Amino acid sequence: MRLSNNITMDESSTIKKIPILTIMIVGAFLTTFNQTIMTVALPTLMEEFNILPSTGQWLTTGYMLVNGVLIPITGFLMKRYTTRQLFQTSMFIFLAGSIISALAANFPILLTGRLVQAAGAGIIMPLLMNVVLSLFPPHKRGSAMGFVGLAIIFAPAIGPTIAGYVLETLPWQALFYGMIPFTLIIIICGFIYLKNVSETFHSKVDFISLVLSTVGFGTLLYGFSEAGIAGWSNRWVIASLIIGIAALVLFTWRQLTLQNPFLDLRAFKYKMFSLTTIINIGVTIMMYADMILLPLYLQTARGFTALESGLLMMPGALLMGLLSPVVGKLFDRYGAKWLSVIGIVVILVTTYSYTNLTDATTYMFLIMLYTGRRIGMALFLMPIQTAGLNQLPASLNAHGTAISNTVRQVAGAIGTSLLVTIMTSRTNVHLQELMSAGSTSGTTKEHMVMEASIQGINDAYFTILIFGVISLFLSFFIKRVDQAPEEDTKENLKKEQKMQG
């Protein structure tokens, strides 16, 4: 019996799973952790480089965008290169980006370093998930994915906390200098312990697909980001959105016609995979958006330090890490439906309170809200993703993980940009209203700017609430399904012949 492209049941039992998973989980933890450390650092960097929030947020959004642009090709890369080759190459690229960022003397160089980091990080997560799908049968994947959740859930949650502590005691460059020794250790361990767990065969890169995906995702995000500055009626914004949508439509059409596509979209023929992918869009926006909004509220509007912002997020981050393996075992036993429903309800309740923030909201109340949100997220993030991947036949594992991670990264990037756009535009509206009223009430301009900023953040959180309601509704349709059998198509037969010959 075969578990994946070339791993039989007997072969999988002889592979030392723990060293392979440990190295890859630690690597994924580091790259995912790096994704969110800029959220707390954003106010500091805005002052350091004299930039606007809509510009500074590209340190996070751009990171996720490059991930989203590169992840579609990972389905192809995982068929073309070995697990060890891909992992080590990605970690070397991540190391180069960390060095560039640490030495950055201005914002463009810092952003360049972040984008190089993202180019390496984009390969890691789908590669890790594909390894889990290859080494574990469906009824045991929940527990394995629970530990993967340490990288997907715990790492981005703990990132702002550690970053806040570093920024309180050291220059911001220390955030990147600290990455270098850990990355080197992971690379050395990879050379010693990492083994290949997938079959490879030669195929050519389709550069047209690469260009279409880059143009599509890049211009779409650019349009969302610029809308916050220039307005939605700006011709460049409109043109960017149209070009982005058109490029993605062409990209989709091309994948359906290629013999060896970047993304094998036949995965969407499986209903549970399609449903959980759609839900994944909403829950990802809910997860990443407040990593941008909350630090801005705490540090810009309320005057808390970066360390205080990070400490506020610590209890929730720790609980997410502790719950992730437990939730994985619950998923293996009960499935994803009710875990997802309960988790999203918790998110909705806590997010509603975020729509009514004021300049008097207490620090302890904010800790409770943030911790509640992290508990809710721990309940549904990994179960939703694993439930969809479990339905796919083994031949689609690589492409399924690439699609799932592409959706997660692009949704986070576009969602973050959209929410910053809403916050910025609504802050301007509220400021004009307050200035009109303040001309007769004697309120200071500084106080009006603070109040307008808080109200703009409240409006952005209300948008998250809308995504939560949609995700909750769709979660009631989640079902436990068996892994689909392989389809004996001509294409699969040709690939199998290549692997055997």
XYZ file of C-alpha atoms in Angstrom:
501
model
C 0.000 0.000 0.000
C 1.248 3.476 -0.913
C 0.896 6.479 1.378
C 2.152 9.093 -1.082
C 4.161 9.476 -4.260
C 6.759 6.862 -3.323
C 6.436 6.107 0.387
C 4.957 2.674 1.071
C 3.508 1.618 4.408
C 6.605 -0.472 5.166
C 8.994 2.270 4.062
C 7.278 4.897 6.214
C 7.716 2.735 9.298
C 11.490 2.593 8.779
C 11.894 6.349 8.305
C 12.929 8.193 11.469
C 10.017 10.616 11.560
C 10.910 12.522 14.729
C 14.258 14.008 13.539
C 12.781 14.978 10.160
C 9.676 16.609 11.642
C 11.620 18.312 14.433
C 14.052 19.998 12.045
C 11.305 21.068 9.660
C 8.961 22.283 12.416
C 11.753 24.357 13.980
C 12.568 25.822 10.560
C 8.904 26.588 9.912
C 8.591 28.055 13.416
C 11.474 30.457 12.758
C 10.214 31.626 9.362
C 6.599 32.012 10.536
C 7.680 33.748 13.734
C 9.634 36.180 11.571
C 6.445 37.008 9.687
C 4.822 38.863 12.587
C 7.718 40.440 14.480
C 7.272 43.633 12.469
C 3.772 44.261 13.807
C 4.986 45.504 17.190
C 8.039 47.116 15.573
C 5.942 49.106 13.087
C 5.480 52.242 15.248
C 9.226 52.272 16.020
C 10.145 51.899 12.345
C 7.610 54.558 11.319
C 9.456 57.000 13.542
C 12.910 55.695 12.574
C 12.355 56.041 8.810
C 9.652 58.762 8.873
C 7.069 56.663 7.002
C 3.263 56.330 7.083
C 1.443 53.222 8.433
C 0.328 52.338 4.892
C 4.002 52.253 3.863
C 5.353 50.522 6.961
C 2.794 47.737 6.858
C 4.475 46.476 3.668
C 7.105 44.935 5.960
C 4.396 42.468 6.964
C 2.116 42.574 3.933
C 5.001 42.355 1.476
C 6.347 39.357 3.382
C 3.015 37.577 3.081
C 2.626 38.652 -0.549
C 5.963 37.142 -1.621
C 4.944 33.976 0.238
C 1.666 34.008 -1.669
C 3.400 34.554 -5.008
C 5.992 31.799 -4.461
C 3.869 29.153 -2.749
C 1.915 28.253 -5.940
C 5.133 26.953 -7.479
C 5.902 24.724 -4.489
C 3.574 22.041 -5.830
C 5.847 21.872 -8.884
C 9.056 22.192 -6.848
C 8.125 19.352 -4.499
C 7.789 17.066 -7.525
C 11.019 18.334 -9.116
C 13.437 18.484 -6.146
C 14.045 16.413 -3.029
C 12.809 17.371 0.428
C 16.366 18.023 1.580
C 17.253 20.183 -1.453
C 14.173 22.378 -1.057
C 14.459 22.777 2.701
C 18.160 23.649 2.716
C 17.847 26.053 -0.222
C 14.952 27.872 1.403
C 16.840 28.224 4.686
C 19.907 29.637 2.891
C 17.683 32.218 1.161
C 16.074 33.073 4.503
C 19.535 33.507 6.027
C 20.538 35.930 3.246
C 17.385 37.985 3.836
C 18.053 38.149 7.576
C 21.572 39.477 6.971
C 20.319 42.135 4.521
C 17.628 43.265 6.988
C 20.058 43.412 9.899
C 22.427 45.667 7.915
C 19.666 47.879 6.438
C 20.391 51.612 6.674
C 17.076 52.751 5.176
C 13.534 51.510 4.609
C 13.964 50.278 0.979
C 16.882 48.039 1.983
C 14.988 46.753 5.021
C 11.989 45.950 2.831
C 14.273 44.195 0.342
C 15.692 42.032 3.127
C 12.177 41.139 4.284
C 11.165 40.133 0.766
C 14.262 37.929 0.412
C 13.401 36.307 3.750
C 9.896 35.667 2.455
C 11.255 34.039 -0.696
C 12.882 31.378 1.476
C 10.041 31.096 3.974
C 7.408 30.581 1.273
C 8.670 27.078 0.514
C 8.929 25.813 4.094
C 5.318 25.497 5.251
C 3.824 23.635 2.261
C 6.903 21.399 2.250
C 6.393 20.564 5.937
C 2.702 19.827 5.471
C 3.410 17.615 2.472
C 5.903 15.634 4.559
C 3.218 15.101 7.237
C 0.725 13.933 4.619
C 3.366 11.548 3.239
C 4.416 10.029 6.573
C 1.048 9.746 8.378
C -2.274 8.129 7.377
C -5.412 10.344 7.571
C -6.556 9.033 10.972
C -3.257 10.102 12.600
C -2.676 13.407 10.829
C -4.549 15.485 13.377
C -2.013 14.766 16.110
C 0.907 15.397 13.738
C -0.692 18.600 12.448
C -1.191 19.660 16.057
C 2.565 19.887 16.433
C 2.816 21.611 13.053
C 0.411 24.120 14.596
C 3.255 25.194 16.862
C 4.741 26.779 13.753
C 1.540 27.960 12.092
C -0.295 29.223 15.191
C 2.111 29.638 18.100
C 5.031 31.204 16.203
C 3.159 34.187 14.718
C 1.371 34.702 18.025
C 4.558 34.773 20.123
C 6.398 36.934 17.574
C 5.006 40.294 18.766
C 5.742 39.427 22.409
C 9.403 38.637 21.853
C 9.767 41.554 19.445
C 8.335 43.891 22.070
C 10.897 42.752 24.628
C 13.768 43.123 22.152
C 12.672 46.612 21.099
C 12.471 47.698 24.734
C 16.091 46.771 25.434
C 17.915 46.650 22.068
C 17.919 48.397 18.660
C 15.426 47.086 16.096
C 18.297 45.491 14.111
C 18.595 42.892 16.891
C 15.355 41.326 15.614
C 17.256 40.184 12.534
C 20.696 39.570 14.014
C 19.008 37.110 16.367
C 17.699 35.083 13.402
C 21.162 34.383 11.997
C 22.580 31.869 14.541
C 19.297 29.940 14.784
C 19.084 29.674 11.005
C 22.670 28.396 10.806
C 21.948 25.721 13.427
C 18.889 24.548 11.484
C 20.906 24.368 8.250
C 23.637 22.280 9.909
C 21.086 19.900 11.467
C 19.373 19.613 8.089
C 22.574 18.388 6.472
C 22.964 15.743 9.204
C 19.432 14.430 9.780
C 17.091 15.462 6.976
C 16.062 12.687 4.550
C 13.957 12.760 1.401
C 10.383 11.479 1.685
C 9.026 12.088 -1.821
C 9.593 10.957 -5.401
C 11.013 13.394 -7.953
C 10.796 13.554 -11.737
C 12.077 16.022 -14.305
C 9.731 18.710 -15.682
C 10.200 22.235 -16.996
C 9.170 25.452 -15.283
C 6.256 27.222 -16.971
C 7.456 30.822 -16.893
C 4.137 32.154 -18.184
C 2.389 30.824 -15.063
C 5.096 32.302 -12.877
C 4.673 35.729 -14.484
C 0.878 35.601 -14.325
C 0.831 34.658 -10.631
C 3.390 37.330 -9.741
C 1.587 40.059 -11.680
C -1.826 38.932 -10.469
C -1.137 38.767 -6.747
C 1.277 41.714 -6.789
C -0.932 44.237 -8.565
C -4.025 43.155 -6.649
C -2.345 43.796 -3.311
C -0.837 47.045 -4.581
C -4.329 48.225 -5.474
C -5.682 47.464 -2.008
C -2.734 49.185 -0.318
C -2.822 52.324 -2.463
C -6.575 52.681 -1.972
C -5.932 53.741 1.627
C -3.799 56.664 0.444
C -5.161 57.698 -2.945
C -8.787 56.535 -2.553
C -10.760 53.833 -4.311
C -11.598 56.094 -7.275
C -7.927 56.717 -8.109
C -7.154 55.529 -11.651
C -3.977 53.688 -10.592
C -5.877 51.830 -7.893
C -8.604 50.814 -10.307
C -6.079 49.806 -12.964
C -4.096 47.701 -10.460
C -7.183 45.833 -9.306
C -8.336 45.160 -12.880
C -4.879 43.951 -13.975
C -4.582 41.752 -10.884
C -7.952 40.096 -11.388
C -7.344 39.600 -15.119
C -3.907 38.050 -14.501
C -5.307 35.641 -11.911
C -8.099 34.598 -14.283
C -5.511 33.863 -16.977
C -3.357 32.058 -14.409
C -6.299 29.845 -13.438
C -7.127 29.073 -17.075
C -3.524 28.144 -17.796
C -3.324 25.769 -14.830
C -6.365 23.940 -16.151
C -4.725 23.431 -19.559
C -1.165 22.500 -18.539
C -0.101 18.859 -18.251
C 2.128 19.688 -15.251
C 0.649 22.847 -13.683
C 2.108 24.882 -10.857
C -1.149 24.271 -9.030
C -3.197 21.218 -9.963
C -6.656 22.731 -9.571
C -8.321 19.318 -9.775
C -8.064 19.475 -5.993
C -11.129 21.735 -6.038
C -13.197 18.827 -7.378
C -13.251 17.541 -3.806
C -16.020 19.336 -1.942
C -14.565 19.304 1.563
C -11.250 20.658 0.342
C -13.051 23.467 -1.504
C -15.245 24.313 1.497
C -12.392 24.437 4.004
C -10.291 26.506 1.588
C -13.047 29.134 1.440
C -13.394 29.129 5.229
C -9.620 29.448 5.467
C -9.827 32.847 3.761
C -12.057 34.301 6.467
C -10.277 32.797 9.461
C -6.854 33.865 8.150
C -8.009 37.463 7.863
C -9.318 37.235 11.429
C -6.006 35.827 12.659
C -3.582 38.243 11.048
C -5.544 41.491 11.015
C -5.417 42.217 14.733
C -1.671 41.592 14.702
C -1.541 44.859 12.751
C -4.421 46.752 14.360
C -3.827 46.005 18.041
C -0.190 47.230 18.212
C -1.222 50.425 16.398
C -3.999 50.958 18.946
C -1.771 50.202 21.928
C 1.321 52.155 20.890
C 0.058 54.917 18.606
C -3.298 55.742 20.180
C -2.748 54.722 23.805
C 0.997 55.321 24.242
C 1.955 51.847 25.509
C 5.524 50.715 24.892
C 6.501 47.923 22.500
C 7.288 45.719 25.513
C 3.878 46.365 27.077
C 2.236 45.520 23.754
C 4.200 42.286 23.521
C 3.480 41.249 27.118
C -0.229 41.761 26.514
C -0.070 39.096 23.805
C 1.995 36.604 25.829
C -0.779 34.690 27.701
C -2.779 34.113 24.537
C 0.283 32.986 22.612
C 1.273 30.494 25.319
C -2.232 29.032 25.496
C -2.296 28.622 21.717
C 0.942 26.669 21.859
C -0.308 24.422 24.657
C -3.685 23.813 23.017
C -2.426 23.032 19.514
C -1.342 19.377 20.140
C -4.463 18.788 22.273
C -6.734 20.121 19.532
C -4.935 17.846 17.055
C -5.873 14.779 19.092
C -9.472 16.020 19.446
C -9.614 16.415 15.674
C -8.532 12.783 15.136
C -11.325 11.667 17.441
C -14.216 14.045 16.701
C -13.473 15.793 13.419
C -13.296 19.498 12.596
C -16.915 20.684 12.555
C -17.661 21.447 16.199
C -14.123 22.485 17.023
C -14.443 25.076 14.259
C -17.907 26.236 15.288
C -16.942 26.692 18.938
C -13.690 28.415 18.039
C -15.288 30.896 15.647
C -18.045 31.718 18.152
C -15.337 32.587 20.694
C -13.693 34.811 18.073
C -16.961 36.604 17.314
C -17.681 37.322 20.979
C -14.217 38.720 21.674
C -14.015 40.654 18.401
C -17.303 42.423 19.134
C -15.660 43.987 22.181
C -12.814 45.168 19.944
C -15.304 47.264 17.960
C -15.864 49.451 21.043
C -12.333 50.374 22.090
C -11.848 53.746 23.807
C -8.992 55.722 25.322
C -10.040 54.287 28.704
C -10.160 50.553 27.868
C -8.116 48.839 30.572
C -4.930 46.896 29.928
C -6.243 43.824 31.782
C -9.453 43.799 29.736
C -7.389 43.880 26.543
C -5.324 40.899 27.774
C -8.515 38.924 28.382
C -9.874 39.753 24.934
C -6.657 38.870 23.145
C -6.278 35.615 25.094
C -9.860 34.664 24.271
C -9.221 35.248 20.583
C -6.104 33.043 20.637
C -7.998 30.207 22.364
C -10.689 30.408 19.683
C -8.114 30.359 16.904
C -6.337 27.340 18.376
C -9.620 25.415 18.147
C -10.239 25.875 14.437
C -7.129 26.841 12.447
C -5.425 23.453 12.065
C -8.612 21.311 12.083
C -10.077 23.289 9.176
C -6.925 22.939 7.091
C -6.379 19.260 7.893
C -10.029 18.328 7.233
C -9.758 19.528 3.645
C -6.360 17.983 2.934
C -7.475 14.606 4.307
C -9.960 14.201 1.462
C -7.401 14.559 -1.314
C -5.854 11.475 -2.958
C -2.140 11.069 -2.281
C -1.169 12.216 -5.789
C -2.612 15.670 -5.015
C -0.957 16.113 -1.597
C 1.780 18.435 -2.858
C -0.596 20.606 -4.855
C -3.221 20.580 -2.099
C -0.769 21.890 0.476
C 0.440 24.507 -2.018
C -3.116 25.681 -2.692
C -4.002 25.742 1.004
C -0.915 27.746 1.934
C -1.321 30.081 -1.048
C -4.848 30.909 0.055
C -3.720 31.432 3.649
C -0.842 33.758 2.762
C -2.641 35.779 0.108
C -5.748 36.127 2.283
C -3.574 37.394 5.111
C -1.777 39.868 2.845
C -4.891 41.221 1.148
C -6.878 41.188 4.395
C -4.213 43.118 6.265
C -3.936 45.694 3.483
C -7.704 46.024 3.277
C -8.075 46.550 7.022
C -5.256 49.115 7.148
C -6.990 50.861 4.248
C -10.288 50.897 6.152
C -8.569 52.107 9.327
C -6.783 54.929 7.490
C -9.785 56.134 5.498
C -12.209 55.925 8.423
C -9.724 57.708 10.704
C -9.671 60.625 8.266
C -13.475 60.725 8.190
C -13.743 60.658 11.990
C -11.034 63.331 12.318
C -12.941 65.688 10.064
C -16.102 65.102 12.097
C -14.297 65.664 15.402
C -12.564 68.799 14.144
C -15.904 70.252 13.107
C -17.363 69.507 16.545
C -14.138 70.452 18.347
C -14.098 73.969 16.935
C -16.861 74.817 19.356
C -16.040 72.448 22.240
C -12.408 73.485 22.744
C -11.011 69.946 22.370
C -7.287 69.878 21.512
C -6.151 68.680 18.101
C -3.942 65.966 19.645
C -6.921 64.490 21.494
C -9.060 64.578 18.348
C -6.357 62.723 16.374
C -6.211 60.035 19.063
C -9.994 59.653 19.168
C -10.232 59.486 15.378
C -7.512 56.827 15.278
C -9.319 54.662 17.845
C -12.623 54.961 15.988
C -10.908 54.037 12.714
C -9.473 50.913 14.381
C -12.952 50.056 15.712
C -14.341 50.223 12.185
C -11.583 47.916 10.912
C -12.388 45.394 13.653
C -16.030 45.489 12.621
C -14.919 44.244 9.207
C -13.269 41.255 10.905
C -16.606 40.562 12.590
C -18.257 40.252 9.187
C -15.677 37.690 8.010
C -16.262 35.755 11.236
C -20.008 35.483 10.707
C -19.512 34.161 7.163
C -16.930 31.628 8.368
C -19.228 30.444 11.162
C -22.093 29.810 8.742
C -19.897 27.777 6.402
C -18.409 25.756 9.272
C -21.745 24.017 9.892
C -21.287 22.236 6.538
C -17.960 20.616 7.476
C -18.128 16.802 7.501
C -15.685 13.992 8.234
C -14.823 12.350 4.906
C -12.569 9.504 3.796
C -9.509 9.982 1.640
C -10.538 9.897 -2.023
C -9.165 7.094 -4.204
C -6.631 7.803 -6.929
C -7.962 8.687 -10.356
C -6.390 6.586 -13.109
C -6.187 9.431 -15.602
C -3.775 9.373 -18.548
C -1.722 12.061 -16.874
C -1.353 10.054 -13.651
C -0.428 6.940 -15.604
C 2.301 8.851 -17.478
C 3.678 10.214 -14.211
C 3.658 6.755 -12.622
C 5.507 5.345 -15.604
C 8.145 8.072 -15.272
C 8.575 7.317 -11.577
C 8.895 3.563 -12.182
C 11.080 3.873 -15.295
